[in-house]
XYZ file of C-alpha atoms in Angstrom:
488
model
C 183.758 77.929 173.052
C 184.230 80.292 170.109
C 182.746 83.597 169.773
C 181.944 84.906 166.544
C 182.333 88.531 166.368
C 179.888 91.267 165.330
C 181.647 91.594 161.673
C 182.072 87.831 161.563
C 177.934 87.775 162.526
C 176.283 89.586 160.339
C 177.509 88.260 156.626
C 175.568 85.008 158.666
C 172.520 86.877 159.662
C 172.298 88.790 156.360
C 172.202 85.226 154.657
C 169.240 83.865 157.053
C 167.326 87.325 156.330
C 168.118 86.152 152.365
C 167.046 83.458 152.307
C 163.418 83.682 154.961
C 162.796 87.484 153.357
C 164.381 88.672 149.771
C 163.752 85.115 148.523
C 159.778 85.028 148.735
C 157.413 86.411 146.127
C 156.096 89.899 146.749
C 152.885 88.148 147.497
C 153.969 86.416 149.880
C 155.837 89.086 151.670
C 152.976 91.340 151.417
C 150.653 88.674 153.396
C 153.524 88.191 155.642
C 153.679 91.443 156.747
C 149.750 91.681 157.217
C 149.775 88.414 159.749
C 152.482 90.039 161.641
C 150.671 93.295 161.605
C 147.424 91.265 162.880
C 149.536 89.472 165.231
C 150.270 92.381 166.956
C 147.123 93.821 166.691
C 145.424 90.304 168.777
C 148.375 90.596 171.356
C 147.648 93.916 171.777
C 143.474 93.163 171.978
C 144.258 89.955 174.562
C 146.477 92.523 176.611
C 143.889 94.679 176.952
C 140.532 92.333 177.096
C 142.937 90.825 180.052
C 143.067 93.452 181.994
C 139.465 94.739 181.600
C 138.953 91.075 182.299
C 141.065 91.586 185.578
C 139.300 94.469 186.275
C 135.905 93.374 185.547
C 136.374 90.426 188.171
C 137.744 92.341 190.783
C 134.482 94.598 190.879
C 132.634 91.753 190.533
C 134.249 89.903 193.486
C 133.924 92.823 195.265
C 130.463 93.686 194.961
C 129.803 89.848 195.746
C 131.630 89.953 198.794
C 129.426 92.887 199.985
C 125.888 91.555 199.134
C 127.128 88.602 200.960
C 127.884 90.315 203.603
C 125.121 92.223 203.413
C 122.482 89.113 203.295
C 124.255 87.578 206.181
C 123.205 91.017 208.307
C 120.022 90.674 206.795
C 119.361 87.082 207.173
C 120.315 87.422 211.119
C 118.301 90.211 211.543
C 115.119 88.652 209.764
C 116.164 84.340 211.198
C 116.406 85.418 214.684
C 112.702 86.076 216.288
C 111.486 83.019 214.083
C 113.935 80.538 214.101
C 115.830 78.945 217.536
C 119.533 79.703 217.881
C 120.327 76.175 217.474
C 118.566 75.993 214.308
C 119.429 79.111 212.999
C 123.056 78.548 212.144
C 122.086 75.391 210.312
C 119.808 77.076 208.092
C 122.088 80.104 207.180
C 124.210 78.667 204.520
C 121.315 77.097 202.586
C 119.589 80.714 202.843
C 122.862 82.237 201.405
C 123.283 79.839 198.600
C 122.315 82.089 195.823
C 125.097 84.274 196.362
C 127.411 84.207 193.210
C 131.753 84.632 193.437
C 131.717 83.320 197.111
C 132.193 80.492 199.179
C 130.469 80.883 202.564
C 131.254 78.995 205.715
C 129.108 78.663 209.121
C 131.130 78.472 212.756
C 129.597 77.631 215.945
C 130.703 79.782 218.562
C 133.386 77.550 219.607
C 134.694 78.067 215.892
C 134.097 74.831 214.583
C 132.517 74.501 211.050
C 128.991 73.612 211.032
C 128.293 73.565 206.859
C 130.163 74.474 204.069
C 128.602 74.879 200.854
C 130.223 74.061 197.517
C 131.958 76.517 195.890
C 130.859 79.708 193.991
C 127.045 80.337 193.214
C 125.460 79.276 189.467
C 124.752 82.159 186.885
C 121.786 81.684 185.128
C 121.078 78.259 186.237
C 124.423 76.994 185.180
C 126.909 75.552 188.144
C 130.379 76.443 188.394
C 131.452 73.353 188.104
C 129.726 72.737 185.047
C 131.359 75.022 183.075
C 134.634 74.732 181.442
C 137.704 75.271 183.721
C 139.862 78.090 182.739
C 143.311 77.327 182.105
C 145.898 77.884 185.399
C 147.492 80.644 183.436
C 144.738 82.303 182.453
C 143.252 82.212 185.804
C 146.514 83.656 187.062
C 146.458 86.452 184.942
C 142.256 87.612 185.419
C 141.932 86.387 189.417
C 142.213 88.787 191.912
C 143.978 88.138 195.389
C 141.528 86.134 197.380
C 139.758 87.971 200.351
C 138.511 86.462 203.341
C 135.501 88.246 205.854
C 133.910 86.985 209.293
C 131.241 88.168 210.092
C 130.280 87.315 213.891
C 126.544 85.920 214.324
C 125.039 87.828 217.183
C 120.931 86.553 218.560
C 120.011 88.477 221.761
C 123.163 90.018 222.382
C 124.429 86.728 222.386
C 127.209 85.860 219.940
C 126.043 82.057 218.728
C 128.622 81.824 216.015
C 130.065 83.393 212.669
C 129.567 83.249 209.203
C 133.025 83.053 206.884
C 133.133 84.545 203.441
C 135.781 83.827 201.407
C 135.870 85.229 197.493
C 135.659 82.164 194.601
C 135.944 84.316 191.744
C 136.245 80.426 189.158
C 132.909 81.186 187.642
C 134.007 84.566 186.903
C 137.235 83.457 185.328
C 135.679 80.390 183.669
C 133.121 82.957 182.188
C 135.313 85.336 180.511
C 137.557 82.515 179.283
C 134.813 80.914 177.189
C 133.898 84.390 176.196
C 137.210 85.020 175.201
C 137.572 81.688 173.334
C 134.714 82.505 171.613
C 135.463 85.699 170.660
C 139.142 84.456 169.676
C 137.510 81.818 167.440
C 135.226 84.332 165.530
C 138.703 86.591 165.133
C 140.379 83.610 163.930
C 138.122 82.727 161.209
C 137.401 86.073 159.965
C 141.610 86.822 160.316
C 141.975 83.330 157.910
C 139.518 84.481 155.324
C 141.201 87.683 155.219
C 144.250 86.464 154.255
C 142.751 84.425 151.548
C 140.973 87.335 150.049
C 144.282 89.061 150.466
C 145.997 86.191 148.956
C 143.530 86.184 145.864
C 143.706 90.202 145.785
C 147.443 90.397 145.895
C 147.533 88.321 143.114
C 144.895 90.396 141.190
C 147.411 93.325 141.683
C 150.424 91.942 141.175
C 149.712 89.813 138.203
C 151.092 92.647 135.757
C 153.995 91.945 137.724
C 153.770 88.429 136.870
C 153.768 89.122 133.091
C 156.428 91.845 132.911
C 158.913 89.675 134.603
C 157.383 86.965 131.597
C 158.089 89.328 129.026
C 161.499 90.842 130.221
C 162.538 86.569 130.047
C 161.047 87.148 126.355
C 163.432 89.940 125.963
C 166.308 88.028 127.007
C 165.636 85.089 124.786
C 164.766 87.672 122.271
C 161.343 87.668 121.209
C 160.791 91.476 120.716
C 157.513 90.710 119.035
C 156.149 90.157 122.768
C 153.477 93.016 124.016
C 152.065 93.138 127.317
C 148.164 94.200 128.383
C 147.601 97.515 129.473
C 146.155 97.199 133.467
C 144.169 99.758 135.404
C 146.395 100.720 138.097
C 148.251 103.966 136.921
C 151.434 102.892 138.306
C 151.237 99.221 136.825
C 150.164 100.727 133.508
C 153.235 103.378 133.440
C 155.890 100.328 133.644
C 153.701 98.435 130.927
C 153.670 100.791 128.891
C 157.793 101.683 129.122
C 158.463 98.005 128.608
C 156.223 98.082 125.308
C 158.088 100.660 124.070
C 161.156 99.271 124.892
C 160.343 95.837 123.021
C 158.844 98.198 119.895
C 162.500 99.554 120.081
C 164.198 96.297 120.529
C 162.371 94.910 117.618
C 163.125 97.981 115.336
C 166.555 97.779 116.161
C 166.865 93.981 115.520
C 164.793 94.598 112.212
C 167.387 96.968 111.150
C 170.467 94.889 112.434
C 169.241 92.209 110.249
C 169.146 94.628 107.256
C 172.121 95.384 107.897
C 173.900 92.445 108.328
C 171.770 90.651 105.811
C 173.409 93.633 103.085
C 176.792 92.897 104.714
C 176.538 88.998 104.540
C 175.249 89.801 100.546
C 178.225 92.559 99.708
C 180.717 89.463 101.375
C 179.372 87.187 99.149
C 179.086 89.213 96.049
C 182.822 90.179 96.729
C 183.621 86.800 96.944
C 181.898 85.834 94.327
C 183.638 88.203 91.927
C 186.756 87.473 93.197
C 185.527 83.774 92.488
C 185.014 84.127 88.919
C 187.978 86.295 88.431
C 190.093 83.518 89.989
C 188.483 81.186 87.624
C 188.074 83.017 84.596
C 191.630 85.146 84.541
C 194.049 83.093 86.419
C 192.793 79.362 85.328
C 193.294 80.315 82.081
C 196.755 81.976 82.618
C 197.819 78.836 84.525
C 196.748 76.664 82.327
C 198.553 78.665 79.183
C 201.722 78.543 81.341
C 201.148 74.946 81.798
C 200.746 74.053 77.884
C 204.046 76.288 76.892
C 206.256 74.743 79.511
C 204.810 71.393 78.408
C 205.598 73.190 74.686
C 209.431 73.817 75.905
C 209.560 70.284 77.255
C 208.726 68.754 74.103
C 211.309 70.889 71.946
C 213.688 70.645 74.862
C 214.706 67.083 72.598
C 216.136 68.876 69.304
C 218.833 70.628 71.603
C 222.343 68.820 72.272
C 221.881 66.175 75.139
C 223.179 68.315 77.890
C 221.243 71.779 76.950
C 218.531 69.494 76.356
C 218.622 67.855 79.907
C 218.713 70.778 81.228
C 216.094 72.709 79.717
C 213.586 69.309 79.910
C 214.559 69.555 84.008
C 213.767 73.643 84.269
C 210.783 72.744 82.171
C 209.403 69.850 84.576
C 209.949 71.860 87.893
C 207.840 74.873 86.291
C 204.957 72.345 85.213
C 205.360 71.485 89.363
C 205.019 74.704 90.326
C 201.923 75.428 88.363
C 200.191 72.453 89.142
C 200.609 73.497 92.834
C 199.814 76.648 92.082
C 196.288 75.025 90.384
C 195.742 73.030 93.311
C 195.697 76.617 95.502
C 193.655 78.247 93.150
C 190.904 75.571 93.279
C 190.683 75.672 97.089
C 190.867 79.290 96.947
C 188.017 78.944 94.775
C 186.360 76.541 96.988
C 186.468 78.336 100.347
C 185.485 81.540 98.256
C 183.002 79.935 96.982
C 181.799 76.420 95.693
C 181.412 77.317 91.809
C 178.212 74.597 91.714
C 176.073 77.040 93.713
C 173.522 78.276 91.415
C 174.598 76.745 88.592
C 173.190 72.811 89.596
C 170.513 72.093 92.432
C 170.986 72.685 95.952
C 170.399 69.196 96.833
C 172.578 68.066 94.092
C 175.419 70.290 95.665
C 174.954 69.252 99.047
C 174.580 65.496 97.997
C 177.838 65.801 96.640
C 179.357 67.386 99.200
C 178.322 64.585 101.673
C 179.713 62.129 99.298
C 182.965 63.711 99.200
C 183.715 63.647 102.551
C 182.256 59.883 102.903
C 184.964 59.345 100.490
C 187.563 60.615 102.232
C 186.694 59.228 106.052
C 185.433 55.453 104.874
C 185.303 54.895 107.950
C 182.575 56.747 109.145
C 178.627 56.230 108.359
C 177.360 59.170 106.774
C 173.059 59.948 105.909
C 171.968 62.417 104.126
C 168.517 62.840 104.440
C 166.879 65.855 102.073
C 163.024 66.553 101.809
C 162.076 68.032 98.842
C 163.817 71.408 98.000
C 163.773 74.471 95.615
C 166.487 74.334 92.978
C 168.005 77.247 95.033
C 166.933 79.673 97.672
C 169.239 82.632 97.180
C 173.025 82.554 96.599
C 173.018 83.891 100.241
C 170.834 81.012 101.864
C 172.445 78.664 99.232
C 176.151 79.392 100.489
C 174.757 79.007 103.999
C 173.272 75.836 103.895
C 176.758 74.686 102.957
C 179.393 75.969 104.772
C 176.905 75.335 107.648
C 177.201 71.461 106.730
C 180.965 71.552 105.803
C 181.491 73.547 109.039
C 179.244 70.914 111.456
C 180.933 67.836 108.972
C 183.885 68.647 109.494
C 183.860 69.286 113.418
C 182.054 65.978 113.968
C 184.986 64.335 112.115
C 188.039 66.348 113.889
C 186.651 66.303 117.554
C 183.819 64.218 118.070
C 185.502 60.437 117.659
C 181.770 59.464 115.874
C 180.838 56.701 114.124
C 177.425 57.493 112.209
C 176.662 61.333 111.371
C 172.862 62.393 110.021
C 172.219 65.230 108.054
C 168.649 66.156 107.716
C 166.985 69.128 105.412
C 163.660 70.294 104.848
C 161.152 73.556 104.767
C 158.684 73.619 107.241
C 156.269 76.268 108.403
C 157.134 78.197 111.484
C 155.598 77.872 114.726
C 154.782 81.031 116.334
C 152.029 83.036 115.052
C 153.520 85.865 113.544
C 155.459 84.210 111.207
C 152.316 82.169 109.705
C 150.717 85.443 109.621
C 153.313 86.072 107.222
C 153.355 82.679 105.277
C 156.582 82.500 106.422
C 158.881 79.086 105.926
C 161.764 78.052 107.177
C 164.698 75.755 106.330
C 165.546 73.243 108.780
C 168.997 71.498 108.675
C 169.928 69.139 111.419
C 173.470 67.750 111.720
C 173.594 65.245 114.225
C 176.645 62.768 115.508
C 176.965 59.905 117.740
C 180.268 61.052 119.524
C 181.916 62.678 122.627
C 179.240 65.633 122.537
C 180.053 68.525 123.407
C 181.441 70.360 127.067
C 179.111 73.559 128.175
C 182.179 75.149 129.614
C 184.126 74.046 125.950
C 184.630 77.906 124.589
C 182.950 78.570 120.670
C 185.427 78.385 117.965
C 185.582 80.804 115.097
C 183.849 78.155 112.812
C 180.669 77.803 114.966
C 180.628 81.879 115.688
C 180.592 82.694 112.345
C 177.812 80.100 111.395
C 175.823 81.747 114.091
C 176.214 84.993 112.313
C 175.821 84.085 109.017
C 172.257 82.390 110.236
C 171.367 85.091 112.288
C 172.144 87.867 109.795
C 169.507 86.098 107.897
C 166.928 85.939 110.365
C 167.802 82.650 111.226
C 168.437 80.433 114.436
C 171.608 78.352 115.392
C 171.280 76.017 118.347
C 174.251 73.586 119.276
C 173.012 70.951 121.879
C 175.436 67.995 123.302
C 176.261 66.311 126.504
C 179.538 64.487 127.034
C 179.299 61.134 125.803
C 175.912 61.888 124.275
C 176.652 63.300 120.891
C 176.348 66.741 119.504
C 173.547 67.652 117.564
C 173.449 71.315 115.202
C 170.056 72.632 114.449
C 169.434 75.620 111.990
C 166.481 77.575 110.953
C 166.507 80.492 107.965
C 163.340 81.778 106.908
C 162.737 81.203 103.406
C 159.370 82.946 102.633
C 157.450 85.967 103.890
C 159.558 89.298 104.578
C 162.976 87.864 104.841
C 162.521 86.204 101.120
C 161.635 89.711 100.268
C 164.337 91.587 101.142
């Protein structure tokens, strides 16, 4: 049979001590620690209420063995002028019968046994044998080595017999084991309700505990806003109040992150913007002059000779190509700059449309689009969120999910924790939600979803993308709308 070595042993015993130690609650490891303590403490209190036990009983037997012997002197000296010899040894062990720890026996001179009482005498009133038997190895460990002492009846210088004592010491031991018991029971009870004031206590004490591992999962979800109560203990109260500071700081920071990237997400769109119009306003117009003079040259292309004429008509056509392709790039240039509707016609009109588009270009698919009632526009920043948010999740659900039906659903609401309604603060709610493949937890973002995150959370906002496989993938945003973030 293999033998594991020493190095081999302990990553095995370090994983036991894991998992029966490091993996319980401090609570519970406290309490631990205080049975074993107490544990102990009762083996060391048996140990030593054993051997004072032991000790105890061997005086006792002792001192029971000599006033037995000393009533047997006593009783020959006082039975002998009164009562006949052959009466007298008879009578002896019913005169000796109060002695306790012993068992006496009465020989006739030839050494035969005459009477034998029953074992061990009664203390206060009670019978040995009424009392409950000690267990064997409790008896082993309190009884003393049994001692045996004749004592020769003498009447008239005439030896008529002897008188046997022997030591019984089952009384003794049946007496300290129902003291014991006894006094283990009381120790027992009080030990339990220890623990379950130390179990209640611990709890008391630790609780803080509790609540800054609660608020440190706060932190990492991050909800900054969280505080925690101040508690008595000085110690408790020091790491309190580091981890308030450290969410006050958190929370600063965060405020000022979103300043900042809310004034970076605005400069990007003003840029674009501009950029937008000058697209639309300088180079539409250029293209389209370029387009009506080589239509211009096309038309007077027909009072040259036939083959000049051919010619220029041909150079004339391919130009008008080239700037209608040229046209087509500048409208989607304009379109993924920015979608020249936005602030100009209603959100929901924009949005409507947008849906429609792409129902128009995927017939096959089901598409809903389900607005509540909206503001004509929230902000060109929220605005241009909201919809390259819904072209992003549209067109994802089309390339990669294999869906058949895809909801879109848009609203305000009022926020749900209290700090926000403290501020009257609202929040649009989009929901984009497909019927398809869903979506892999170990499937890596793409640049499209990580930059809809950061739009949303540059403005405060929340991005959520939930999906199983074969379940569907569904997009939830938030953006406050009202309160501070409206504000700024």
């Amino acid at each position: 049979m293999a033998v594991l070595a020493p190095a081999a042993r302990r990553p095995a015993l370090q994983g036991v001590v894991e998992k029966l130690w490091h993996r319980r609650p401090l609570r519970v490891q406290l309490l631990i620690i205080f049975v074993v303590i107490d544990f102990i403490a009762a083996l060391v209190a048996g140990s030593v209420t054993i051997l004072k036990a032991r000790t105890s009983t061997s005086v006792e037997i002792a001192a029971s063995m000599e006033l037995a012997e000393l009533l047997v002197g006593e009783a020959v000296n006082l039975m002998q002028q009164e009562v006949p010899a052959e009466r007298f040894l008879g009578d002896l062990s019913s005169q000796l019968r109060l002695v306790r720890h012993v068992r006496i026996g009465v020989k006739d001179a030839a050494g035969n046994p005459l009477a034998v009482r029953p074992p061990g005498g009664a203390a206060d009133g009670l019978r040995s044998d009424e009392r409950t038997p000690a267990p064997a190895w409790f008896a082993a460990l309190i009884a003393a080595p049994v001692e045996t002492r004749n004592v020769p009846v003498i009447v008239n210088r005439a030896p008529i017999g002897s008188v046997e004592i022997v030591s019984e010491p089952k009384d003794e031991i049946a007496e300290v084991w129902e003291n014991t018991v006894a006094l283990a029971a009381v120790a027992l009870l009080l030990n339990l309700a220890v623990v379950a004031f130390l179990y209640l206590l611990f709890g008391r004490v630790l609780d803080p505990l509790t609540g800054v591992a609660a608020g440190l999962a706060d932190l990492e979800r991050a909800r900054y806003q969280v505080r925690l109560p101040r508690p008595q203990p000085h110690e408790l109260a020091a790491i309190t109040d580091r981890f308030n500071a450290l969410a006050e700081a958190l929370e600063a920071t965060r405020a000022e992150n979103l300043r900042l990237n809310h004034r970076i997400i605005t400069a990007q769109d003003d840029e674009r913007r501009r950029t937008a119009l000058d697209l639309h306003d300088e180079v539409g117009p250029s293209l389209f002059g370029l387009k009506a003079n080589a239509a211009s040259i096309a038309s007077a292309a027909g009072e040259l000779p036939e083959g000049i004429g051919r010619n220029v008509r041909d150079r004339a056509r391919d130009m008008l190509a080239i700037i209608e392709h040229v046209q087509s790039i500048n409208r989607s240039l304009l379109n993924r700059l920015r979608p020249m509707a936005l602030g100009h016609v209603p959100l929901q009109d924009v949005l409507s449309e947008l849906v429609r588009e792409r129902a128009q270009q995927h017939p096959q698919l089901v598409f809903s689009f389900k607005p509540a009632t909206l503001q004509r526009s929230y902000g060109d920043s929220i605005d241009l969120t909201v919809y390259r948010c819904i072209q992003e999740s549209l067109t994802n659900a089309i390339r990669h999910a294999q869906a058949k039906h895809i909801g879109i659903d848009l609203g305000e609401a009022v926020a749900a924790d209290a700090k926000a309604e403290r501020d009257s603060a609202r929040h649009l709610k989009l929901t984009v939600r497909d019927d398809g493949l869903g979506i892999d937890s170990r499937t890596p973002i793409g640049f499209g979803i990580s930059g809809m995150q950061e739009r949303v959370q540059a403005l405060g906002g929340h991005y959520t993308v939930e999906g199983a496989s074969g379940r569907g993938t569904c997009v939830q945003i938030a953006i406050p709308v009202g309160g501070a973030t409206s504000a700024a």
